[in-house]
Amino acid sequence: MDGVRTAGVRALARIHARADGRGGTCLPVLDGDGPLAPRRTRGSGGEAHVVLVGAMSGPLGGDHLTVRADVEPGARLRVGSAAATIALPGRHPGGARQDVTLTVADGGELHWLPEQLICAQGSDLTVTTRADLAPGARLVLREEQILGRAAEQPGRLLSRLTVRIGGRTVLDQELACGPGATGGWDGPAVLAGRRAVGQLVLVGPEFEEKPVGAGPLGEDAAVLPLAGPAVLVSAVATDALRLRRLLDEAQDRLAAPSV
């Protein structure tokens, strides 16, 4: 199918979660097109589970993929993906783009836990993730980015993560890696030769009641309290398995919002 495309793919997936009035969560909107196929799976308790299934390869050069998830008051939603996403070079001009927009209302809860994003050699991808939360919302957001597949050079990645709580920006960070990135991205102050980097954002009232101090979490991870009931964990690792273990351990240690 990729061989007959004449232009980059434009695709949108939408997920809308709403409390069903019986202690559960319904999904009045769950749709996607092109390579984005959200599917509901068996949930637990009052939480709805959705898996994003990649129906095509990519994102490829020239593609623009958008995902939007909205959680209403009292709704609980967990979103994952069926497999890692692999950014690949394409025949179309320009790089690929992937935009994720998340909104969580007061009393809503979202766990955004996709699998790793792998930037293959020759790829050029810009990723933006924006989370807008009302006061009283809960969020667990994990991002994992792998620079290159086994034994290959990384593609170019520009990643921006923004979190707003009650209309106030508490996190706005950008990371540029790979060919064309500003010098030093692979140096000791950034990745230090590692090829896996990840972030974990935790938002919940317990971080206001019992603030978390800034500091290292072992050798390759660190925690930073944000200006709100939230914390950020950043980690680097030699590979995807080590990165996931670091982030999972950090979440367990910080007693993140969970079910």
Tab-separated table of C-alpha atoms in Angstrom:
chain	number	residue	atom	x	y	z
A	1	MET	CA	0.000	0.000	0.000
A	2	ASP	CA	2.862	2.402	0.800
A	3	GLY	CA	4.257	1.949	-2.713
A	4	VAL	CA	1.250	3.587	-4.423
A	5	ARG	CA	0.854	6.626	-2.199
A	6	THR	CA	1.273	9.926	-3.987
A	7	ALA	CA	1.239	12.175	-0.910
A	8	GLY	CA	1.857	11.910	2.793
A	9	VAL	CA	-0.927	10.484	4.926
A	10	ARG	CA	-3.143	12.757	7.017
A	11	ALA	CA	-4.887	10.842	9.784
A	12	LEU	CA	-6.854	11.635	12.939
A	13	ALA	CA	-7.849	9.420	15.864
A	14	ARG	CA	-10.331	10.624	18.501
A	15	ILE	CA	-11.127	9.148	21.904
A	16	HIS	CA	-13.749	10.634	24.212
A	17	ALA	CA	-14.390	9.162	27.657
A	18	ARG	CA	-17.469	9.901	29.759
A	19	ALA	CA	-18.739	8.593	33.096
A	20	ASP	CA	-21.682	6.272	32.438
A	21	GLY	CA	-23.526	7.061	35.683
A	22	ARG	CA	-23.104	3.486	36.950
A	23	GLY	CA	-19.525	3.721	38.186
A	24	GLY	CA	-18.015	2.923	34.800
A	25	THR	CA	-16.718	4.781	31.751
A	26	CYS	CA	-18.259	4.818	28.289
A	27	LEU	CA	-16.644	5.919	25.024
A	28	PRO	CA	-19.140	7.946	22.966
A	29	VAL	CA	-16.368	8.767	20.480
A	30	LEU	CA	-13.816	6.186	19.380
A	31	ASP	CA	-12.725	6.491	15.783
A	32	GLY	CA	-9.678	6.803	13.573
A	33	ASP	CA	-8.578	6.702	9.982
A	34	GLY	CA	-5.527	5.758	7.923
A	35	PRO	CA	-2.859	4.222	10.140
A	36	LEU	CA	-4.655	5.129	13.390
A	37	ALA	CA	-7.116	2.522	14.640
A	38	PRO	CA	-8.236	2.861	18.291
A	39	ARG	CA	-9.836	-0.292	19.706
A	40	ARG	CA	-11.598	-0.771	23.035
A	41	THR	CA	-10.349	-3.704	25.104
A	42	ARG	CA	-11.498	-5.237	28.365
A	43	GLY	CA	-11.307	-2.655	31.149
A	44	SER	CA	-10.969	-3.042	34.883
A	45	GLY	CA	-13.297	-1.621	37.507
A	46	GLY	CA	-14.668	1.675	36.255
A	47	GLU	CA	-11.771	2.294	33.858
A	48	ALA	CA	-12.091	2.066	30.063
A	49	HIS	CA	-9.121	0.632	28.159
A	50	VAL	CA	-8.212	1.604	24.589
A	51	VAL	CA	-5.383	0.298	22.398
A	52	LEU	CA	-4.086	2.218	19.385
A	53	VAL	CA	-3.407	-0.261	16.602
A	54	GLY	CA	-1.127	0.726	13.730
A	55	ALA	CA	-2.975	-0.192	10.527
A	56	MET	CA	-0.082	0.902	8.275
A	57	SER	CA	3.667	1.381	8.545
A	58	GLY	CA	5.012	4.716	9.610
A	59	PRO	CA	4.886	7.554	10.218
A	60	LEU	CA	6.799	8.087	6.978
A	61	GLY	CA	8.219	11.322	5.614
A	62	GLY	CA	5.370	13.679	4.719
A	63	ASP	CA	2.824	12.046	7.052
A	64	HIS	CA	0.880	14.029	9.658
A	65	LEU	CA	-0.825	11.975	12.357
A	66	THR	CA	-3.032	13.472	15.080
A	67	VAL	CA	-4.470	11.852	18.207
A	68	ARG	CA	-6.955	13.551	20.527
A	69	ALA	CA	-8.222	12.156	23.821
A	70	ASP	CA	-10.764	13.898	26.056
A	71	VAL	CA	-11.761	12.701	29.522
A	72	GLU	CA	-14.889	14.138	31.174
A	73	PRO	CA	-15.519	14.516	34.931
A	74	GLY	CA	-15.626	11.166	36.716
A	75	ALA	CA	-14.380	9.197	33.701
A	76	ARG	CA	-11.286	6.996	33.846
A	77	LEU	CA	-9.379	6.106	30.697
A	78	ARG	CA	-6.226	4.084	30.008
A	79	VAL	CA	-4.705	4.275	26.527
A	80	GLY	CA	-1.858	2.119	25.236
A	81	SER	CA	-0.664	0.882	21.871
A	82	ALA	CA	-0.406	-2.578	20.386
A	83	ALA	CA	3.252	-2.234	19.396
A	84	ALA	CA	6.101	0.230	19.135
A	85	THR	CA	5.774	3.016	16.562
A	86	ILE	CA	8.624	3.128	14.040
A	87	ALA	CA	9.335	6.413	12.256
A	88	LEU	CA	10.760	5.640	8.807
A	89	PRO	CA	12.165	7.689	5.933
A	90	GLY	CA	9.695	8.360	3.128
A	91	ARG	CA	9.678	9.416	-0.513
A	92	HIS	CA	7.665	12.568	0.134
A	93	PRO	CA	9.336	15.902	0.910
A	94	GLY	CA	9.605	17.097	4.478
A	95	GLY	CA	9.602	15.182	7.700
A	96	ALA	CA	6.746	13.417	9.435
A	97	ARG	CA	4.691	14.945	12.234
A	98	GLN	CA	2.725	13.424	15.098
A	99	ASP	CA	0.547	15.578	17.369
A	100	VAL	CA	-1.115	14.343	20.560
A	101	THR	CA	-3.648	16.494	22.431
A	102	LEU	CA	-5.004	15.328	25.798
A	103	THR	CA	-7.643	17.051	27.921
A	104	VAL	CA	-8.792	15.876	31.353
A	105	ALA	CA	-11.623	17.503	33.289
A	106	ASP	CA	-11.886	17.934	37.055
A	107	GLY	CA	-12.390	14.495	38.560
A	108	GLY	CA	-11.267	12.730	35.381
A	109	GLU	CA	-8.289	10.388	35.163
A	110	LEU	CA	-6.108	9.501	32.169
A	111	HIS	CA	-3.281	7.005	31.895
A	112	TRP	CA	-1.478	7.689	28.589
A	113	LEU	CA	0.947	4.777	28.151
A	114	PRO	CA	1.892	4.164	24.507
A	115	GLU	CA	4.689	1.799	23.540
A	116	GLN	CA	8.068	3.138	22.474
A	117	LEU	CA	8.652	5.467	19.534
A	118	ILE	CA	11.616	4.266	17.469
A	119	CYS	CA	13.333	6.721	15.107
A	120	ALA	CA	14.922	4.603	12.391
A	121	GLN	CA	17.963	5.766	10.464
A	122	GLY	CA	17.021	8.357	7.828
A	123	SER	CA	13.713	9.292	9.477
A	124	ASP	CA	12.763	12.870	10.364
A	125	LEU	CA	9.970	13.195	12.919
A	126	THR	CA	8.482	16.035	14.945
A	127	VAL	CA	6.332	14.991	17.913
A	128	THR	CA	4.241	17.316	20.049
A	129	THR	CA	2.313	16.170	23.100
A	130	ARG	CA	0.075	18.654	24.908
A	131	ALA	CA	-1.903	17.823	28.044
A	132	ASP	CA	-4.477	20.306	29.393
A	133	LEU	CA	-5.817	19.397	32.815
A	134	ALA	CA	-8.412	20.994	35.039
A	135	PRO	CA	-7.633	21.311	38.757
A	136	GLY	CA	-8.532	17.995	40.354
A	137	ALA	CA	-7.665	15.956	37.240
A	138	ARG	CA	-5.294	13.001	37.381
A	139	LEU	CA	-2.710	12.039	34.778
A	140	VAL	CA	-0.062	9.384	34.246
A	141	LEU	CA	1.786	10.132	30.999
A	142	ARG	CA	4.744	8.127	29.727
A	143	GLU	CA	6.875	8.868	26.664
A	144	GLU	CA	9.706	6.606	25.505
A	145	GLN	CA	11.883	7.442	22.507
A	146	ILE	CA	14.465	5.079	21.029
A	147	LEU	CA	17.070	6.558	18.696
A	148	GLY	CA	17.668	4.009	15.972
A	149	ARG	CA	17.023	0.309	15.732
A	150	ALA	CA	19.675	-2.233	16.697
A	151	ALA	CA	23.103	-1.420	15.234
A	152	GLU	CA	21.949	1.593	13.190
A	153	GLN	CA	22.329	5.346	13.462
A	154	PRO	CA	19.381	7.368	14.823
A	155	GLY	CA	16.916	9.334	12.777
A	156	ARG	CA	16.186	12.970	13.521
A	157	LEU	CA	13.710	13.602	16.355
A	158	LEU	CA	12.243	16.851	17.635
A	159	SER	CA	9.975	16.211	20.617
A	160	ARG	CA	8.023	18.769	22.635
A	161	LEU	CA	5.987	17.998	25.753
A	162	THR	CA	3.679	20.591	27.320
A	163	VAL	CA	1.492	20.164	30.420
A	164	ARG	CA	-0.993	22.771	31.653
A	165	ILE	CA	-3.002	22.560	34.885
A	166	GLY	CA	-5.875	24.974	35.414
A	167	GLY	CA	-4.687	27.067	32.482
A	168	ARG	CA	-1.155	27.426	33.871
A	169	THR	CA	1.831	25.882	32.095
A	170	VAL	CA	3.753	23.663	34.517
A	171	LEU	CA	5.971	21.929	31.953
A	172	ASP	CA	7.161	22.927	28.484
A	173	GLN	CA	10.248	21.050	27.358
A	174	GLU	CA	11.789	20.259	23.994
A	175	LEU	CA	14.364	17.670	22.996
A	176	ALA	CA	16.172	17.549	19.640
A	177	CYS	CA	18.286	14.512	18.743
A	178	GLY	CA	19.932	12.973	15.728
A	179	PRO	CA	21.254	14.449	12.467
A	180	GLY	CA	20.775	18.217	12.259
A	181	ALA	CA	20.161	18.669	15.991
A	182	THR	CA	22.143	21.253	17.917
A	183	GLY	CA	25.586	19.999	18.886
A	184	GLY	CA	25.866	18.382	22.286
A	185	TRP	CA	22.654	16.355	22.200
A	186	ASP	CA	24.704	13.166	22.536
A	187	GLY	CA	27.112	14.638	25.076
A	188	PRO	CA	27.369	14.143	28.835
A	189	ALA	CA	24.866	16.927	29.611
A	190	VAL	CA	22.050	15.300	27.590
A	191	LEU	CA	22.080	11.634	26.517
A	192	ALA	CA	25.706	10.757	27.287
A	193	GLY	CA	25.810	8.221	24.490
A	194	ARG	CA	22.566	6.487	25.443
A	195	ARG	CA	19.995	5.746	22.758
A	196	ALA	CA	16.826	5.579	24.869
A	197	VAL	CA	15.222	8.557	26.590
A	198	GLY	CA	11.942	8.812	28.440
A	199	GLN	CA	9.687	11.024	30.523
A	200	LEU	CA	7.025	10.209	33.078
A	201	VAL	CA	4.577	12.910	34.192
A	202	LEU	CA	2.415	12.242	37.244
A	203	VAL	CA	-0.397	14.599	38.252
A	204	GLY	CA	-2.597	14.102	41.303
A	205	PRO	CA	-3.656	15.848	44.528
A	206	GLU	CA	-1.334	13.660	46.623
A	207	PHE	CA	1.653	15.568	45.208
A	208	GLU	CA	0.225	18.756	46.700
A	209	GLU	CA	-0.518	17.133	50.043
A	210	LYS	CA	2.896	15.418	50.161
A	211	PRO	CA	5.358	17.220	47.865
A	212	VAL	CA	8.188	15.255	46.260
A	213	GLY	CA	11.698	16.675	46.419
A	214	ALA	CA	13.991	16.984	43.432
A	215	GLY	CA	16.829	14.504	43.136
A	216	PRO	CA	18.321	11.497	41.368
A	217	LEU	CA	16.587	8.145	41.126
A	218	GLY	CA	19.615	5.934	40.687
A	219	GLU	CA	22.274	6.739	38.086
A	220	ASP	CA	20.129	7.310	35.001
A	221	ALA	CA	16.900	8.937	36.210
A	222	ALA	CA	15.884	12.053	38.106
A	223	VAL	CA	12.688	13.443	39.598
A	224	LEU	CA	11.660	17.090	39.462
A	225	PRO	CA	8.579	18.529	41.199
A	226	LEU	CA	6.523	20.784	38.946
A	227	ALA	CA	4.747	24.010	39.868
A	228	GLY	CA	1.473	22.244	40.578
A	229	PRO	CA	0.347	18.907	42.054
A	230	ALA	CA	2.686	17.109	39.642
A	231	VAL	CA	6.158	15.624	39.174
A	232	LEU	CA	8.373	14.865	36.180
A	233	VAL	CA	10.698	11.883	35.927
A	234	SER	CA	13.344	11.953	33.188
A	235	ALA	CA	15.474	8.923	32.342
A	236	VAL	CA	18.073	7.780	29.829
A	237	ALA	CA	19.136	4.220	29.158
A	238	THR	CA	21.126	2.037	26.827
A	239	ASP	CA	18.036	0.268	25.482
A	240	ALA	CA	14.246	0.155	25.558
A	241	LEU	CA	13.968	-2.580	28.191
A	242	ARG	CA	16.209	-0.732	30.633
A	243	LEU	CA	14.297	2.513	30.031
A	244	ARG	CA	10.929	0.897	30.744
A	245	ARG	CA	12.281	-0.636	33.923
A	246	LEU	CA	13.569	2.747	35.126
A	247	LEU	CA	10.222	4.463	34.516
A	248	ASP	CA	8.205	1.642	36.066
A	249	GLU	CA	10.395	1.698	39.163
A	250	ALA	CA	10.012	5.467	39.404
A	251	GLN	CA	6.225	5.249	39.194
A	252	ASP	CA	6.108	2.582	41.889
A	253	ARG	CA	8.437	4.580	44.115
A	254	LEU	CA	6.430	7.786	43.794
A	255	ALA	CA	3.108	6.031	44.449
A	256	ALA	CA	1.629	7.561	41.289
A	257	PRO	CA	-2.142	7.748	40.753
A	258	SER	CA	-3.178	4.222	39.911
A	259	VAL	CA	-6.002	1.740	40.026
